[in-house]
Amino acid sequence: MELPPRPKLFDFHGVSMTKCFTDNWDNVQNVKARPDDILIATYPKAGTTWVSQILDLLYFGQTSPERQSSIPIHMRVPFLDLCRPSQPTVYVARNAKDTAVSYFHFGRMNMFQPEPGEWSSFLQHFIQGEVVFGSWYDHVRGWWEKKQTHSKLHYMFYEDLIEDTGREIDRLCSFLGLSPSAEERERIRGAVQFDNMKKNKMTNYSTVPSMDLKVSSFIRKGMVGDWKNHFTVAQSEQFDEDYKKKMKNTTLQFRTEI
Ligand code: A3P
């Protein structure tokens, strides 16, 4: 592989730097750390890799030992200044009608969501984007547009995952440059099947006190087309009418049944 020429030092706000660490500076400055994020800060060569490996083992050594044996340290503990948008991004989209239904039930069972009210009024709020995280239409379209110019963005569909989980895992792997063994792929495919995730306490949100699984499961139905059990014909027609307007001028297509 041909390597680019060595970088030149330049003055960056009074500090000698090379471009690869400063290109992403705006994003670095705007990073919103999560409360459980750990930032490792060092001057170069102080033992960054050593302490990174210790922390990774402390957090993930028991739960996922294969992580240490298969993923290089700089990917397990990434450099904030090198995390530029050209790094892989995985986006998952789901058709609007099933998303609205799933979101409604999520609101019923999760005290950290605003009260969803009746289905009919929740649906109007969803259409208007008056739900947490705003407009579904803007979200899926915004990322779809981004995908047209960012080759490192993998846009996935829930409906495709339901149709053929193994195929979608394969596509994800080829995007990420991963090549799990056939056994490993099968192990993962089995572990992420609906019934297994529903009974797995580490994935079914039964450990989260704000969620009342007696009201509705978090891993609830996991299907394409559950909207038909909720939308009246009139609601569906009104939704479709509005959808056409909001989703015109985009090549993004969803399946509401498979
Ligand atoms: P439903 O409420 O329609 O069942 P998120 O994780 O983004 O909050 O999405 C939750 C939705 O994904 C829920 O949809 C949940 O059941 C579904 N889901 C989660 N794991 C799934 C799986 N392994 N197979 C199918 N659907 C799954």
CSV table of C-alpha atoms and ligand atoms in Angstrom, one decimal:
chain,number,residue,atom,x,y,z
A,1,MET,CA,0.0,0.0,0.0
A,2,GLU,CA,1.3,3.4,-0.9
A,3,LEU,CA,1.5,5.7,2.0
A,4,PRO,CA,0.9,9.5,1.8
A,5,PRO,CA,3.9,11.7,2.3
A,6,ARG,CA,4.8,12.6,5.9
A,7,PRO,CA,2.7,15.5,7.3
A,8,LYS,CA,4.2,19.0,8.0
A,9,LEU,CA,3.9,20.7,11.3
A,10,PHE,CA,1.9,23.9,11.4
A,11,ASP,CA,0.8,26.4,14.0
A,12,PHE,CA,-2.7,25.7,15.3
A,13,HIS,CA,-3.8,28.2,17.9
A,14,GLY,CA,-0.3,28.5,19.1
A,15,VAL,CA,0.4,24.7,19.3
A,16,SER,CA,2.5,22.8,16.7
A,17,MET,CA,0.2,20.2,15.1
A,18,THR,CA,-0.3,18.1,12.0
A,19,LYS,CA,-3.5,18.3,10.0
A,20,CYS,CA,-4.9,14.9,10.7
A,21,PHE,CA,-5.5,15.9,14.4
A,22,THR,CA,-7.0,19.3,13.6
A,23,ASP,CA,-9.3,18.6,10.7
A,24,ASN,CA,-12.0,17.5,13.0
A,25,TRP,CA,-11.4,20.3,15.5
A,26,ASP,CA,-14.9,21.8,15.3
A,27,ASN,CA,-16.5,18.5,16.1
A,28,VAL,CA,-14.1,17.8,18.9
A,29,GLN,CA,-15.0,21.1,20.5
A,30,ASN,CA,-18.7,20.4,20.2
A,31,VAL,CA,-18.5,16.8,21.5
A,32,LYS,CA,-21.2,16.2,24.1
A,33,ALA,CA,-19.8,13.6,26.4
A,34,ARG,CA,-22.2,11.1,27.9
A,35,PRO,CA,-22.1,10.8,31.7
A,36,ASP,CA,-20.5,7.3,31.4
A,37,ASP,CA,-17.9,8.3,28.8
A,38,ILE,CA,-14.3,8.2,29.9
A,39,LEU,CA,-11.9,10.5,28.4
A,40,ILE,CA,-8.2,9.4,28.4
A,41,ALA,CA,-6.0,12.4,28.1
A,42,THR,CA,-2.2,12.1,27.7
A,43,TYR,CA,0.7,13.9,26.2
A,44,PRO,CA,1.9,11.6,23.4
A,45,LYS,CA,3.8,8.5,24.5
A,46,ALA,CA,2.8,8.7,28.2
A,47,GLY,CA,1.1,5.3,28.2
A,48,THR,CA,-2.2,6.0,26.3
A,49,THR,CA,-2.3,2.4,24.8
A,50,TRP,CA,-1.5,0.8,28.1
A,51,VAL,CA,-4.2,2.6,30.1
A,52,SER,CA,-6.6,2.2,27.2
A,53,GLN,CA,-6.1,-1.6,27.3
A,54,ILE,CA,-6.5,-1.7,31.1
A,55,LEU,CA,-9.8,0.2,30.9
A,56,ASP,CA,-11.1,-1.8,28.1
A,57,LEU,CA,-10.4,-5.0,30.0
A,58,LEU,CA,-12.0,-3.6,33.1
A,59,TYR,CA,-15.2,-2.7,31.3
A,60,PHE,CA,-15.5,-5.5,28.7
A,61,GLY,CA,-13.0,-8.2,29.6
A,62,GLN,CA,-15.6,-10.4,31.3
A,63,THR,CA,-18.6,-9.7,29.0
A,64,SER,CA,-16.9,-9.8,25.6
A,65,PRO,CA,-13.4,-11.4,25.7
A,66,GLU,CA,-13.5,-11.7,21.9
A,67,ARG,CA,-13.4,-8.0,21.7
A,68,GLN,CA,-9.9,-7.9,23.0
A,69,SER,CA,-8.7,-10.7,20.6
A,70,SER,CA,-10.3,-9.4,17.4
A,71,ILE,CA,-10.6,-5.5,17.5
A,72,PRO,CA,-7.4,-3.4,17.5
A,73,ILE,CA,-7.0,-1.1,20.5
A,74,HIS,CA,-7.4,2.1,18.5
A,75,MET,CA,-10.8,1.0,17.4
A,76,ARG,CA,-11.9,-0.2,20.8
A,77,VAL,CA,-10.7,3.1,22.4
A,78,PRO,CA,-10.9,5.6,19.6
A,79,PHE,CA,-9.0,8.9,19.4
A,80,LEU,CA,-11.5,11.7,19.8
A,81,ASP,CA,-9.5,14.0,17.5
A,82,LEU,CA,-9.4,11.3,14.7
A,83,CYS,CA,-13.1,10.5,14.9
A,84,ARG,CA,-14.0,12.5,11.8
A,85,PRO,CA,-17.2,12.0,9.9
A,86,SER,CA,-15.5,9.7,7.5
A,87,GLN,CA,-15.6,7.0,10.1
A,88,PRO,CA,-18.2,4.4,9.6
A,89,THR,CA,-21.8,5.4,10.4
A,90,VAL,CA,-24.6,3.0,10.7
A,91,TYR,CA,-28.1,4.4,10.3
A,92,VAL,CA,-31.3,2.3,10.8
A,93,ALA,CA,-34.6,3.5,9.4
A,94,ARG,CA,-38.1,2.0,9.8
A,95,ASN,CA,-41.3,2.9,7.9
A,96,ALA,CA,-43.2,5.8,9.4
A,97,LYS,CA,-46.4,3.9,10.3
A,98,ASP,CA,-44.8,1.1,12.3
A,99,THR,CA,-42.5,3.6,13.9
A,100,ALA,CA,-45.4,5.7,15.0
A,101,VAL,CA,-47.2,2.6,16.5
A,102,SER,CA,-44.0,1.4,18.2
A,103,TYR,CA,-43.3,4.9,19.6
A,104,PHE,CA,-46.9,5.2,20.9
A,105,HIS,CA,-46.5,2.0,23.0
A,106,PHE,CA,-43.0,3.0,24.1
A,107,GLY,CA,-44.5,6.3,25.4
A,108,ARG,CA,-47.2,4.3,27.3
A,109,MET,CA,-44.6,2.2,29.1
A,110,ASN,CA,-41.8,4.6,29.6
A,111,MET,CA,-42.1,7.3,32.3
A,112,PHE,CA,-39.2,9.2,30.7
A,113,GLN,CA,-41.4,9.9,27.6
A,114,PRO,CA,-44.2,12.6,27.6
A,115,GLU,CA,-47.6,11.1,28.1
A,116,PRO,CA,-48.7,9.9,24.7
A,117,GLY,CA,-52.4,10.2,25.3
A,118,GLU,CA,-54.8,8.4,23.0
A,119,TRP,CA,-53.5,6.8,19.8
A,120,SER,CA,-55.4,9.2,17.6
A,121,SER,CA,-53.9,12.3,19.2
A,122,PHE,CA,-50.4,10.7,19.4
A,123,LEU,CA,-50.6,10.1,15.7
A,124,GLN,CA,-51.3,13.7,15.0
A,125,HIS,CA,-48.3,14.7,17.1
A,126,PHE,CA,-46.1,12.3,15.3
A,127,ILE,CA,-47.2,13.7,11.9
A,128,GLN,CA,-46.4,17.2,13.2
A,129,GLY,CA,-43.0,16.1,14.6
A,130,GLU,CA,-44.2,17.0,18.1
A,131,VAL,CA,-42.5,14.0,19.7
A,132,VAL,CA,-39.1,13.5,21.3
A,133,PHE,CA,-36.4,13.8,18.6
A,134,GLY,CA,-38.8,15.8,16.3
A,135,SER,CA,-39.9,15.0,12.8
A,136,TRP,CA,-39.4,11.4,11.6
A,137,TYR,CA,-39.6,12.7,8.0
A,138,ASP,CA,-36.7,15.2,8.5
A,139,HIS,CA,-34.6,12.5,10.3
A,140,VAL,CA,-34.8,9.8,7.7
A,141,ARG,CA,-34.5,12.2,4.8
A,142,GLY,CA,-31.6,14.1,6.4
A,143,TRP,CA,-29.6,10.9,6.8
A,144,TRP,CA,-30.6,9.6,3.4
A,145,GLU,CA,-29.2,12.8,1.8
A,146,LYS,CA,-26.1,12.6,3.8
A,147,LYS,CA,-25.6,9.0,2.6
A,148,GLN,CA,-25.5,10.3,-1.0
A,149,THR,CA,-22.2,12.1,-0.3
A,150,HIS,CA,-20.7,10.0,2.5
A,151,SER,CA,-19.5,6.6,1.4
A,152,LYS,CA,-18.9,5.7,5.1
A,153,LEU,CA,-22.6,5.7,5.9
A,154,HIS,CA,-24.5,2.4,5.9
A,155,TYR,CA,-28.2,3.0,5.7
A,156,MET,CA,-30.2,0.0,6.9
A,157,PHE,CA,-33.9,-0.7,6.9
A,158,TYR,CA,-35.8,-2.4,9.7
A,159,GLU,CA,-37.9,-4.1,7.1
A,160,ASP,CA,-34.8,-5.7,5.5
A,161,LEU,CA,-33.6,-6.9,8.8
A,162,ILE,CA,-36.9,-8.6,9.4
A,163,GLU,CA,-36.9,-10.1,5.9
A,164,ASP,CA,-33.4,-11.6,6.2
A,165,THR,CA,-31.3,-10.9,9.2
A,166,GLY,CA,-28.4,-12.9,8.0
A,167,ARG,CA,-28.2,-11.1,4.7
A,168,GLU,CA,-28.2,-7.8,6.5
A,169,ILE,CA,-25.5,-8.9,8.9
A,170,ASP,CA,-23.4,-9.9,5.9
A,171,ARG,CA,-24.0,-6.5,4.3
A,172,LEU,CA,-23.1,-4.7,7.6
A,173,CYS,CA,-19.9,-6.9,7.8
A,174,SER,CA,-18.8,-6.0,4.3
A,175,PHE,CA,-19.4,-2.3,5.0
A,176,LEU,CA,-17.3,-2.5,8.2
A,177,GLY,CA,-14.7,-4.8,6.7
A,178,LEU,CA,-15.4,-7.6,9.1
A,179,SER,CA,-15.3,-11.2,8.2
A,180,PRO,CA,-16.6,-13.3,11.0
A,181,SER,CA,-16.4,-17.1,10.8
A,182,ALA,CA,-19.6,-18.9,9.7
A,183,GLU,CA,-20.1,-20.1,13.3
A,184,GLU,CA,-19.7,-16.6,14.7
A,185,ARG,CA,-22.1,-15.2,12.1
A,186,GLU,CA,-24.7,-17.8,13.0
A,187,ARG,CA,-24.2,-17.3,16.7
A,188,ILE,CA,-24.8,-13.6,16.3
A,189,ARG,CA,-27.8,-14.2,14.0
A,190,GLY,CA,-29.4,-16.5,16.6
A,191,ALA,CA,-28.6,-14.1,19.5
A,192,VAL,CA,-30.4,-11.2,17.8
A,193,GLN,CA,-33.5,-13.0,16.9
A,194,PHE,CA,-36.7,-11.4,18.3
A,195,ASP,CA,-37.5,-14.1,20.8
A,196,ASN,CA,-34.0,-14.3,22.1
A,197,MET,CA,-33.7,-10.6,22.6
A,198,LYS,CA,-37.1,-10.5,24.2
A,199,LYS,CA,-36.1,-12.9,26.9
A,200,ASN,CA,-32.6,-11.6,27.3
A,201,LYS,CA,-32.6,-9.4,30.4
A,202,MET,CA,-29.6,-7.5,29.0
A,203,THR,CA,-31.5,-6.5,25.9
A,204,ASN,CA,-35.2,-6.4,26.9
A,205,TYR,CA,-35.0,-3.3,29.1
A,206,SER,CA,-36.4,-5.2,32.1
A,207,THR,CA,-33.6,-3.6,34.2
A,208,VAL,CA,-34.7,0.0,33.6
A,209,PRO,CA,-37.0,1.3,36.4
A,210,SER,CA,-38.7,3.9,34.2
A,211,MET,CA,-40.1,1.3,32.0
A,212,ASP,CA,-43.2,-0.7,33.0
A,213,LEU,CA,-43.1,-3.9,31.0
A,214,LYS,CA,-46.6,-4.8,32.4
A,215,VAL,CA,-48.0,-1.9,30.4
A,216,SER,CA,-46.1,-2.9,27.2
A,217,SER,CA,-42.9,-4.8,26.4
A,218,PHE,CA,-40.0,-2.9,25.1
A,219,ILE,CA,-39.2,-5.7,22.6
A,220,ARG,CA,-42.9,-5.7,21.8
A,221,LYS,CA,-44.0,-7.3,18.5
A,222,GLY,CA,-41.1,-6.9,16.2
A,223,MET,CA,-43.0,-7.0,12.9
A,224,VAL,CA,-43.7,-5.1,9.7
A,225,GLY,CA,-47.3,-4.1,9.3
A,226,ASP,CA,-48.4,-3.9,12.9
A,227,TRP,CA,-49.7,-0.4,11.9
A,228,LYS,CA,-52.7,-2.2,10.3
A,229,ASN,CA,-53.8,-3.1,13.8
A,230,HIS,CA,-53.8,0.5,14.9
A,231,PHE,CA,-54.6,2.9,12.0
A,232,THR,CA,-58.2,3.3,11.0
A,233,VAL,CA,-58.8,3.6,7.2
A,234,ALA,CA,-59.4,7.3,7.6
A,235,GLN,CA,-56.1,7.7,9.6
A,236,SER,CA,-54.2,5.8,7.1
A,237,GLU,CA,-55.5,7.9,4.2
A,238,GLN,CA,-54.8,11.1,6.0
A,239,PHE,CA,-51.3,9.9,6.8
A,240,ASP,CA,-50.6,8.8,3.3
A,241,GLU,CA,-51.8,12.1,1.9
A,242,ASP,CA,-49.5,14.1,4.2
A,243,TYR,CA,-46.6,11.6,3.7
A,244,LYS,CA,-46.7,12.2,-0.1
A,245,LYS,CA,-46.2,15.9,0.5
A,246,LYS,CA,-43.5,15.6,3.1
A,247,MET,CA,-41.6,12.8,1.2
A,248,LYS,CA,-41.7,14.3,-2.3
A,249,ASN,CA,-38.4,15.0,-4.0
A,250,THR,CA,-36.7,12.1,-2.3
A,251,THR,CA,-35.6,8.7,-3.7
A,252,LEU,CA,-36.0,7.2,-0.2
A,253,GLN,CA,-38.6,4.4,-0.3
A,254,PHE,CA,-40.0,2.4,2.6
A,255,ARG,CA,-41.9,-0.8,2.7
A,256,THR,CA,-44.9,-0.9,5.0
A,257,GLU,CA,-45.5,-4.6,4.5
A,258,ILE,CA,-43.3,-7.4,3.3
B,1,A3P,P1,-42.1,-2.9,18.2
B,1,A3P,O1,-42.6,-1.9,19.3
B,1,A3P,O2,-42.8,-2.6,16.9
B,1,A3P,O3,-42.2,-4.3,18.6
B,1,A3P,P2,-35.6,0.8,19.3
B,1,A3P,O4,-34.7,-0.2,19.9
B,1,A3P,O5,-35.1,1.7,18.2
B,1,A3P,O6,-36.3,1.6,20.4
B,1,A3P,O7,-36.8,0.0,18.6
B,1,A3P,C1,-37.6,-0.8,19.3
B,1,A3P,C2,-38.4,-1.6,18.3
B,1,A3P,O8,-37.6,-2.6,17.7
B,1,A3P,C3,-39.6,-2.4,18.9
B,1,A3P,O9,-40.6,-2.5,17.9
B,1,A3P,C4,-38.9,-3.7,19.2
B,1,A3P,O10,-39.8,-4.8,19.3
B,1,A3P,C5,-38.1,-3.9,17.9
B,1,A3P,N1,-37.0,-4.9,18.0
B,1,A3P,C6,-36.0,-4.9,18.9
B,1,A3P,N2,-35.3,-6.0,18.8
B,1,A3P,C7,-35.8,-6.7,17.7
B,1,A3P,C8,-35.5,-7.9,17.1
B,1,A3P,N3,-34.5,-8.7,17.5
B,1,A3P,N4,-36.2,-8.3,16.1
B,1,A3P,C9,-37.3,-7.6,15.6
B,1,A3P,N5,-37.7,-6.4,16.2
B,1,A3P,C10,-36.9,-6.0,17.3
